[in-house]
Amino acid sequence: MLAPPSITGVPDRNADVEIGKHLTLTCNASGDPHPNITWTKDGVSANQFSASGYSLHLVDVQKKDAGSYRCTASNGYGDNVTSISEVNVKRE
């Protein structure tokens, strides 16, 4: 039975991380067919960070990693759904 995508597990709305640490954001979704997840940062596609499926990994976080990360779930049926997480980078 076809069902539009829905985000079932949202990443932290606000994530604080210290410089040099690692951060993983997870965005779970459901729907039929199973949704694809894409990640963008400040509207730019994932070229400076590592995203695989539901997880986005920031390794050795630096100031440039701060910003808005958006996960988008789409399955070609119904409207795409998104969730946004603000990543704040702090000094140790």
Coordinates of C-alpha atoms in Angstrom, one line a residue:
M1 CA 0.0 0.0 0.0
L2 CA 1.5 3.3 -1.0
A3 CA 2.2 5.8 1.8
P4 CA 3.9 9.2 1.6
P5 CA 7.2 9.6 3.6
S6 CA 7.2 10.6 7.2
I7 CA 10.1 11.3 9.5
T8 CA 9.8 8.9 12.5
G9 CA 13.0 9.8 14.3
V10 CA 14.2 13.4 14.0
P11 CA 17.8 14.5 14.6
D12 CA 18.4 16.8 17.5
R13 CA 16.9 20.2 16.8
N14 CA 20.0 21.9 18.3
A15 CA 23.2 20.0 18.7
D16 CA 26.2 21.4 20.5
V17 CA 29.6 19.9 19.8
E18 CA 33.1 20.9 20.8
I19 CA 35.9 21.5 18.2
G20 CA 37.7 18.3 17.4
K21 CA 34.9 16.0 18.6
H22 CA 32.6 13.8 16.4
L23 CA 28.9 14.2 15.9
T24 CA 26.3 11.9 14.3
L25 CA 22.8 13.1 13.4
T26 CA 20.2 10.4 12.6
C27 CA 17.0 10.9 10.6
N28 CA 14.7 7.9 10.4
A29 CA 11.8 7.8 8.0
S30 CA 9.0 5.5 6.9
G31 CA 6.7 5.2 3.9
D32 CA 5.9 2.9 1.0
P33 CA 8.0 2.7 -1.1
H34 CA 10.7 3.2 1.6
P35 CA 12.0 6.8 1.4
N36 CA 15.4 7.9 0.4
I37 CA 17.1 10.3 2.8
T38 CA 19.2 13.2 1.5
W39 CA 21.2 15.6 3.7
T40 CA 22.1 19.3 2.9
K41 CA 23.9 21.9 4.9
D42 CA 22.7 25.5 4.6
G43 CA 21.0 24.5 1.4
V44 CA 24.2 22.9 -0.2
S45 CA 24.4 19.2 -0.9
A46 CA 26.6 16.9 1.0
N47 CA 30.1 17.5 -0.4
Q48 CA 31.9 18.6 2.7
F49 CA 30.5 16.0 5.1
S50 CA 29.8 12.3 5.2
A51 CA 26.2 11.2 4.9
S52 CA 25.1 7.7 4.4
G53 CA 21.4 6.9 4.5
Y54 CA 19.8 7.9 7.8
S55 CA 23.1 9.1 9.4
L56 CA 25.2 12.1 8.9
H57 CA 28.7 12.0 10.4
L58 CA 30.8 15.0 11.3
V59 CA 34.4 14.0 12.2
D60 CA 37.0 16.3 13.9
V61 CA 34.4 19.1 14.0
Q62 CA 35.7 22.6 13.2
K63 CA 34.0 26.0 13.2
K64 CA 33.1 25.6 9.5
D65 CA 30.9 22.7 10.4
A66 CA 28.4 24.9 12.3
G67 CA 25.1 25.5 10.5
S68 CA 21.7 24.1 9.6
Y69 CA 21.6 20.5 8.5
R70 CA 18.4 19.3 6.8
C71 CA 17.4 15.8 6.2
T72 CA 14.8 15.2 3.5
A73 CA 12.8 12.0 3.0
S74 CA 11.3 11.4 -0.4
N75 CA 9.7 8.3 -2.0
G76 CA 8.0 9.8 -5.1
Y77 CA 4.6 9.5 -3.4
G78 CA 3.1 12.5 -1.6
D79 CA 5.1 15.5 -0.5
N80 CA 8.7 15.3 0.7
V81 CA 9.2 15.9 4.4
T82 CA 12.2 17.6 6.1
S83 CA 13.7 18.0 9.5
I84 CA 16.3 20.7 10.4
S85 CA 19.1 20.4 13.0
E86 CA 21.2 23.4 14.0
V87 CA 24.7 22.5 14.8
N88 CA 26.6 24.8 17.2
V89 CA 30.4 24.4 17.5
K90 CA 31.9 25.4 20.8
R91 CA 35.5 25.8 22.0
E92 CA 36.7 23.1 24.4

